[in-house]
PDB file of C-alpha atoms in Angstrom:
ATOM      1  CA  MET A 139       0.314  -0.199  -0.277  1.00 39.00           C
ATOM      2  CA  THR A 140       1.236   3.303  -0.822  1.00 45.00           C
ATOM      3  CA  ALA A 141       0.467   6.665   0.680  1.00 45.00           C
ATOM      4  CA  GLU A 142      -0.239  10.031  -1.109  1.00 45.00           C
ATOM      5  CA  GLY A 143       3.129  11.115  -2.444  1.00 49.00           C
ATOM      6  CA  GLY A 144       4.902   7.747  -2.871  1.00 51.00           C
ATOM      7  CA  ALA A 145       5.614   6.619   0.507  1.00 54.00           C
ATOM      8  CA  PRO A 146       4.764   3.254   1.542  1.00 55.00           C
ATOM      9  CA  GLN A 147       2.184   2.908   3.922  1.00 55.00           C
ATOM     10  CA  VAL A 148       3.216   0.669   7.120  1.00 56.00           C
ATOM     11  CA  ASN A 149       0.957  -0.123  10.347  1.00 50.00           C
ATOM     12  CA  ALA A 150       2.769  -0.021  13.287  1.00 55.00           C
ATOM     13  CA  ALA A 151       3.323   2.326  16.164  1.00 69.00           C
ATOM     14  CA  LEU A 152       7.297   3.116  16.649  1.00 91.00           C
ATOM     15  CA  ARG A 153       8.996   5.528  18.547  1.00 95.00           C
ATOM     16  CA  LEU A 154      11.601   6.900  16.335  1.00 97.00           C
ATOM     17  CA  LEU A 155      15.155   8.879  16.446  1.00 97.00           C
ATOM     18  CA  LEU A 156      16.185  10.271  13.257  1.00 96.00           C
ATOM     19  CA  ILE A 157      20.113  11.161  13.356  1.00 95.00           C
ATOM     20  CA  GLY A 158      21.793  12.074  10.034  1.00 91.00           C
ATOM     21  CA  PRO A 159      24.056  15.183   8.921  1.00 91.00           C
ATOM     22  CA  PRO A 160      23.312  18.196   7.209  1.00 87.00           C
ATOM     23  CA  GLY A 161      22.293  17.450   3.496  1.00 88.00           C
ATOM     24  CA  ALA A 162      21.924  13.951   4.012  1.00 90.00           C
ATOM     25  CA  GLY A 163      18.214  14.727   3.275  1.00 90.00           C
ATOM     26  CA  LYS A 164      16.885  13.821   7.113  1.00 91.00           C
ATOM     27  CA  GLY A 165      13.971  16.778   6.606  1.00 90.00           C
ATOM     28  CA  THR A 166      12.912  15.132   3.689  1.00 93.00           C
ATOM     29  CA  GLN A 167      13.077  11.655   4.928  1.00 96.00           C
ATOM     30  CA  ALA A 168      11.110  12.713   8.468  1.00 95.00           C
ATOM     31  CA  ALA A 169       8.695  13.796   6.740  1.00 95.00           C
ATOM     32  CA  ARG A 170       7.900  11.006   4.586  1.00 96.00           C
ATOM     33  CA  LEU A 171       8.399   8.358   7.365  1.00 96.00           C
ATOM     34  CA  SER A 172       5.834  10.669   9.370  1.00 95.00           C
ATOM     35  CA  GLU A 173       3.365   9.922   6.526  1.00 94.00           C
ATOM     36  CA  ALA A 174       4.376   6.037   5.841  1.00 94.00           C
ATOM     37  CA  TYR A 175       4.157   5.339  10.006  1.00 94.00           C
ATOM     38  CA  SER A 176       1.341   7.912  10.401  1.00 94.00           C
ATOM     39  CA  ILE A 177       3.107   9.110  13.121  1.00 96.00           C
ATOM     40  CA  PRO A 178       4.114  12.901  13.931  1.00 96.00           C
ATOM     41  CA  ALA A 179       7.576  14.082  13.121  1.00 96.00           C
ATOM     42  CA  ILE A 180       8.665  16.211  15.612  1.00 95.00           C
ATOM     43  CA  SER A 181      11.929  18.412  15.254  1.00 91.00           C
ATOM     44  CA  THR A 182      13.070  20.860  18.163  1.00 86.00           C
ATOM     45  CA  GLY A 183      12.994  23.649  15.386  1.00 83.00           C
ATOM     46  CA  ASP A 184       9.113  22.973  15.149  1.00 87.00           C
ATOM     47  CA  ILE A 185       8.393  22.736  18.499  1.00 90.00           C
ATOM     48  CA  PHE A 186      10.359  26.485  19.207  1.00 87.00           C
ATOM     49  CA  ARG A 187       8.595  28.370  16.426  1.00 87.00           C
ATOM     50  CA  GLU A 188       5.229  26.535  17.420  1.00 90.00           C
ATOM     51  CA  ASN A 189       5.731  27.741  21.043  1.00 91.00           C
ATOM     52  CA  VAL A 190       6.760  31.292  20.162  1.00 91.00           C
ATOM     53  CA  LYS A 191       3.935  31.189  17.537  1.00 92.00           C
ATOM     54  CA  ASN A 192       1.346  30.790  20.378  1.00 94.00           C
ATOM     55  CA  GLY A 193       3.041  32.620  23.835  1.00 93.00           C
ATOM     56  CA  THR A 194       3.214  30.050  25.885  1.00 92.00           C
ATOM     57  CA  GLU A 195       5.202  30.570  28.975  1.00 91.00           C
ATOM     58  CA  LEU A 196       8.093  28.440  27.804  1.00 88.00           C
ATOM     59  CA  GLY A 197       7.935  30.105  24.010  1.00 90.00           C
ATOM     60  CA  VAL A 198       8.390  33.272  25.531  1.00 91.00           C
ATOM     61  CA  LYS A 199      11.810  31.827  27.153  1.00 89.00           C
ATOM     62  CA  ALA A 200      12.769  30.491  24.181  1.00 87.00           C
ATOM     63  CA  LYS A 201      12.434  33.684  22.021  1.00 88.00           C
ATOM     64  CA  GLU A 202      14.914  35.955  24.711  1.00 89.00           C
ATOM     65  CA  TYR A 203      17.469  33.484  23.989  1.00 85.00           C
ATOM     66  CA  MET A 204      17.099  33.316  20.014  1.00 81.00           C
ATOM     67  CA  ASP A 205      16.319  36.866  19.811  1.00 83.00           C
ATOM     68  CA  ALA A 206      19.794  37.410  21.750  1.00 84.00           C
ATOM     69  CA  GLY A 207      21.667  35.096  18.938  1.00 78.00           C
ATOM     70  CA  GLN A 208      22.126  32.452  21.880  1.00 79.00           C
ATOM     71  CA  TYR A 209      21.620  29.087  22.111  1.00 77.00           C
ATOM     72  CA  VAL A 210      18.194  27.487  23.787  1.00 82.00           C
ATOM     73  CA  PRO A 211      19.739  26.258  26.818  1.00 86.00           C
ATOM     74  CA  ASP A 212      19.241  22.487  27.483  1.00 87.00           C
ATOM     75  CA  SER A 213      16.997  23.151  30.376  1.00 89.00           C
ATOM     76  CA  VAL A 214      14.223  24.959  28.117  1.00 89.00           C
ATOM     77  CA  THR A 215      14.517  22.314  25.513  1.00 90.00           C
ATOM     78  CA  ASN A 216      14.206  19.492  27.730  1.00 93.00           C
ATOM     79  CA  ASP A 217      11.173  21.338  29.103  1.00 92.00           C
ATOM     80  CA  LEU A 218       9.534  21.583  25.581  1.00 91.00           C
ATOM     81  CA  VAL A 219      10.129  18.222  23.978  1.00 94.00           C
ATOM     82  CA  ARG A 220       8.664  16.827  27.535  1.00 94.00           C
ATOM     83  CA  ASP A 221       6.118  19.003  27.278  1.00 92.00           C
ATOM     84  CA  ARG A 222       5.642  17.955  23.370  1.00 94.00           C
ATOM     85  CA  LEU A 223       5.586  14.204  24.049  1.00 94.00           C
ATOM     86  CA  ASN A 224       2.906  14.713  26.622  1.00 92.00           C
ATOM     87  CA  GLN A 225       0.812  15.166  23.739  1.00 93.00           C
ATOM     88  CA  ASP A 226      -2.029  13.002  23.083  1.00 93.00           C
ATOM     89  CA  ASP A 227      -0.929  12.408  19.376  1.00 94.00           C
ATOM     90  CA  VAL A 228       2.220  10.909  20.131  1.00 94.00           C
ATOM     91  CA  VAL A 229       0.571   8.046  21.981  1.00 89.00           C
ATOM     92  CA  ASP A 230       1.283   5.719  19.140  1.00 90.00           C
ATOM     93  CA  GLY A 231       4.353   6.676  18.314  1.00 94.00           C
ATOM     94  CA  PHE A 232       6.596   9.933  17.043  1.00 96.00           C
ATOM     95  CA  LEU A 233       9.596  10.573  15.115  1.00 97.00           C
ATOM     96  CA  LEU A 234      12.132  12.709  16.932  1.00 96.00           C
ATOM     97  CA  ASP A 235      14.744  14.511  14.867  1.00 93.00           C
ATOM     98  CA  GLY A 236      17.242  17.183  16.116  1.00 87.00           C
ATOM     99  CA  TYR A 237      16.804  16.007  19.767  1.00 92.00           C
ATOM    100  CA  PRO A 238      18.700  14.685  21.739  1.00 93.00           C
ATOM    101  CA  ARG A 239      21.690  16.601  21.214  1.00 86.00           C
ATOM    102  CA  THR A 240      24.146  15.764  23.916  1.00 87.00           C
ATOM    103  CA  LEU A 241      24.395  12.524  25.959  1.00 90.00           C
ATOM    104  CA  GLN A 242      22.195  14.773  28.912  1.00 91.00           C
ATOM    105  CA  GLN A 243      19.469  15.085  26.845  1.00 93.00           C
ATOM    106  CA  VAL A 244      19.979  11.196  25.850  1.00 94.00           C
ATOM    107  CA  GLU A 245      19.401  11.320  30.170  1.00 94.00           C
ATOM    108  CA  GLU A 246      16.602  13.301  29.728  1.00 95.00           C
ATOM    109  CA  LEU A 247      14.980  11.533  26.821  1.00 96.00           C
ATOM    110  CA  ASP A 248      15.360   8.390  28.923  1.00 95.00           C
ATOM    111  CA  ASP A 249      13.187  10.187  32.108  1.00 94.00           C
ATOM    112  CA  ILE A 250      10.856  11.515  29.680  1.00 93.00           C
ATOM    113  CA  LEU A 251       9.996   8.509  27.888  1.00 93.00           C
ATOM    114  CA  GLY A 252      10.142   6.334  31.278  1.00 89.00           C
ATOM    115  CA  VAL A 253       7.553   8.506  32.988  1.00 80.00           C
ATOM    116  CA  GLY A 254       5.558   7.043  30.110  1.00 71.00           C
ATOM    117  CA  ASP A 255       6.570   3.435  30.704  1.00 74.00           C
ATOM    118  CA  SER A 256       7.989   3.263  26.916  1.00 79.00           C
ATOM    119  CA  THR A 257      11.556   3.906  24.928  1.00 90.00           C
ATOM    120  CA  LEU A 258      12.811   4.412  21.816  1.00 94.00           C
ATOM    121  CA  ASP A 259      12.031   1.554  19.053  1.00 95.00           C
ATOM    122  CA  ALA A 260      15.028   2.432  16.997  1.00 96.00           C
ATOM    123  CA  VAL A 261      17.790   5.220  15.834  1.00 97.00           C
ATOM    124  CA  VAL A 262      17.441   5.404  12.197  1.00 97.00           C
ATOM    125  CA  VAL A 263      21.474   7.036  11.393  1.00 96.00           C
ATOM    126  CA  LEU A 264      21.450   8.489   7.653  1.00 95.00           C
ATOM    127  CA  THR A 265      25.090   7.784   6.691  1.00 94.00           C
ATOM    128  CA  ALA A 266      25.889   9.676   3.914  1.00 92.00           C
ATOM    129  CA  ASP A 267      30.094  10.088   1.843  1.00 92.00           C
ATOM    130  CA  THR A 268      31.137  13.520   3.103  1.00 93.00           C
ATOM    131  CA  ASP A 269      32.364  14.674   0.087  1.00 94.00           C
ATOM    132  CA  GLU A 270      28.649  14.131  -1.954  1.00 92.00           C
ATOM    133  CA  VAL A 271      26.881  15.837   0.982  1.00 92.00           C
ATOM    134  CA  VAL A 272      29.443  19.332   0.510  1.00 94.00           C
ATOM    135  CA  THR A 273      28.530  18.636  -2.961  1.00 93.00           C
ATOM    136  CA  ARG A 274      25.341  18.546  -2.168  1.00 90.00           C
ATOM    137  CA  LEU A 275      25.388  21.678   0.173  1.00 91.00           C
ATOM    138  CA  LEU A 276      27.469  23.677  -2.016  1.00 93.00           C
ATOM    139  CA  LYS A 277      24.810  23.202  -4.880  1.00 91.00           C
ATOM    140  CA  ARG A 278      21.669  24.092  -2.004  1.00 89.00           C
ATOM    141  CA  SER A 279      23.693  26.978  -1.201  1.00 88.00           C
ATOM    142  CA  ALA A 280      24.535  28.697  -4.811  1.00 90.00           C
ATOM    143  CA  GLU A 281      20.591  28.366  -5.568  1.00 90.00           C
ATOM    144  CA  GLN A 282      19.633  29.963  -2.387  1.00 88.00           C
ATOM    145  CA  GLY A 283      22.208  32.859  -2.883  1.00 84.00           C
ATOM    146  CA  ARG A 284      24.014  32.000   0.388  1.00 79.00           C
ATOM    147  CA  SER A 285      27.512  32.955  -0.282  1.00 76.00           C
ATOM    148  CA  ASP A 286      28.542  32.625   3.015  1.00 75.00           C
ATOM    149  CA  ASP A 287      28.063  28.747   2.755  1.00 81.00           C
ATOM    150  CA  THR A 288      31.492  28.221   1.616  1.00 89.00           C
ATOM    151  CA  GLU A 289      33.484  24.670   1.048  1.00 92.00           C
ATOM    152  CA  GLU A 290      35.144  25.450   4.244  1.00 91.00           C
ATOM    153  CA  VAL A 291      32.306  26.155   6.807  1.00 90.00           C
ATOM    154  CA  ILE A 292      29.943  23.465   5.399  1.00 90.00           C
ATOM    155  CA  ARG A 293      33.077  21.086   6.327  1.00 93.00           C
ATOM    156  CA  LYS A 294      33.302  22.182   9.632  1.00 91.00           C
ATOM    157  CA  ARG A 295      29.654  21.684  10.447  1.00 88.00           C
ATOM    158  CA  LEU A 296      29.721  18.032   9.270  1.00 91.00           C
ATOM    159  CA  ASP A 297      32.965  17.732  11.794  1.00 91.00           C
ATOM    160  CA  VAL A 298      30.957  19.138  14.500  1.00 87.00           C
ATOM    161  CA  TYR A 299      28.259  16.876  13.673  1.00 88.00           C
ATOM    162  CA  ALA A 300      30.492  13.944  13.397  1.00 89.00           C
ATOM    163  CA  GLU A 301      31.611  14.910  16.956  1.00 89.00           C
ATOM    164  CA  GLN A 302      28.517  15.752  18.581  1.00 86.00           C
ATOM    165  CA  THR A 303      26.541  12.963  17.330  1.00 89.00           C
ATOM    166  CA  ALA A 304      29.078  10.016  17.615  1.00 88.00           C
ATOM    167  CA  PRO A 305      28.986   9.501  21.502  1.00 93.00           C
ATOM    168  CA  LEU A 306      25.179   9.293  20.918  1.00 95.00           C
ATOM    169  CA  ILE A 307      25.508   6.751  17.884  1.00 95.00           C
ATOM    170  CA  GLU A 308      27.533   4.614  20.376  1.00 95.00           C
ATOM    171  CA  VAL A 309      25.275   4.927  23.430  1.00 96.00           C
ATOM    172  CA  TYR A 310      22.199   3.869  20.983  1.00 97.00           C
ATOM    173  CA  ALA A 311      24.103   1.167  19.436  1.00 96.00           C
ATOM    174  CA  GLY A 312      24.880  -0.380  22.874  1.00 96.00           C
ATOM    175  CA  ARG A 313      21.205  -0.875  23.656  1.00 95.00           C
ATOM    176  CA  GLY A 314      20.854  -2.490  20.082  1.00 95.00           C
ATOM    177  CA  LEU A 315      18.402   0.376  18.714  1.00 96.00           C
ATOM    178  CA  VAL A 316      21.061   1.733  15.715  1.00 97.00           C
ATOM    179  CA  VAL A 317      19.366   1.385  12.282  1.00 96.00           C
ATOM    180  CA  GLU A 318      21.883   2.257   9.763  1.00 96.00           C
ATOM    181  CA  VAL A 319      20.792   3.292   5.962  1.00 97.00           C
ATOM    182  CA  ASP A 320      22.783   5.027   3.339  1.00 95.00           C
ATOM    183  CA  GLY A 321      21.158   8.281   2.843  1.00 94.00           C
ATOM    184  CA  LEU A 322      22.536   9.102  -0.794  1.00 91.00           C
ATOM    185  CA  GLY A 323      20.361   8.176  -3.584  1.00 90.00           C
ATOM    186  CA  ALA A 324      16.633   8.571  -4.925  1.00 93.00           C
ATOM    187  CA  ILE A 325      14.274  10.159  -2.047  1.00 94.00           C
ATOM    188  CA  ASP A 326      11.847   7.033  -2.837  1.00 96.00           C
ATOM    189  CA  GLU A 327      14.551   4.625  -2.494  1.00 96.00           C
ATOM    190  CA  VAL A 328      16.343   6.298   0.761  1.00 97.00           C
ATOM    191  CA  THR A 329      12.648   5.572   2.101  1.00 97.00           C
ATOM    192  CA  GLY A 330      12.163   2.172   0.814  1.00 97.00           C
ATOM    193  CA  ARG A 331      15.707   1.558   2.531  1.00 97.00           C
ATOM    194  CA  ILE A 332      14.700   2.573   5.832  1.00 97.00           C
ATOM    195  CA  ILE A 333      11.466   1.126   5.974  1.00 96.00           C
ATOM    196  CA  ALA A 334      13.108  -2.073   4.900  1.00 96.00           C
ATOM    197  CA  ALA A 335      15.280  -2.141   7.391  1.00 96.00           C
ATOM    198  CA  LEU A 336      12.710  -1.051  10.499  1.00 95.00           C
ATOM    199  CA  ALA A 337      11.216  -4.315   9.265  1.00 93.00           C
ATOM    200  CA  SER A 338      13.609  -6.593   9.357  1.00 90.00           C
ATOM    201  CA  ARG A 339      14.867  -6.126  12.565  1.00 84.00           C
TER     202      ARG A 339
END
């Protein structure tokens, strides 16, 4: 069975975490997996914007940091994610994108899920050849007129990603949750690979 837009429809409630470097198509795949599994895709960026737009107490706090050009501290981010994961639409599963980013946030997520007596079902790690990702991001930067996204800047972002996420992947691999999938190729192919990998666990 195929959902509108080409993503196969899968009847399974899953609690997923999606990890991948910039340029690996994580946002695209998050939307397609959300459709395929009928679960909400939850990104910290979306949570921030929604709370700021609605003027919630947490949103006001987050906006103060964002307006000052500072990172939203873990304490506020954790509270925002906790609030989001307590909403009714995540009862049958969810897909997290962009959280956790640190080992401390991994512990916080464990705590959040533990309250509801649930755990992650799988951590999907999109892999991608660095040179191919750099080429893809340089092309995107040119199309969007972002001259500040030079090859040096992009490679630095990829280095930071690898440095920050490696410990997280190691923790989840130790729990037997990691599913590695090649993130490069046609969108349909990558979605198919992820669904097949999850089905064979």
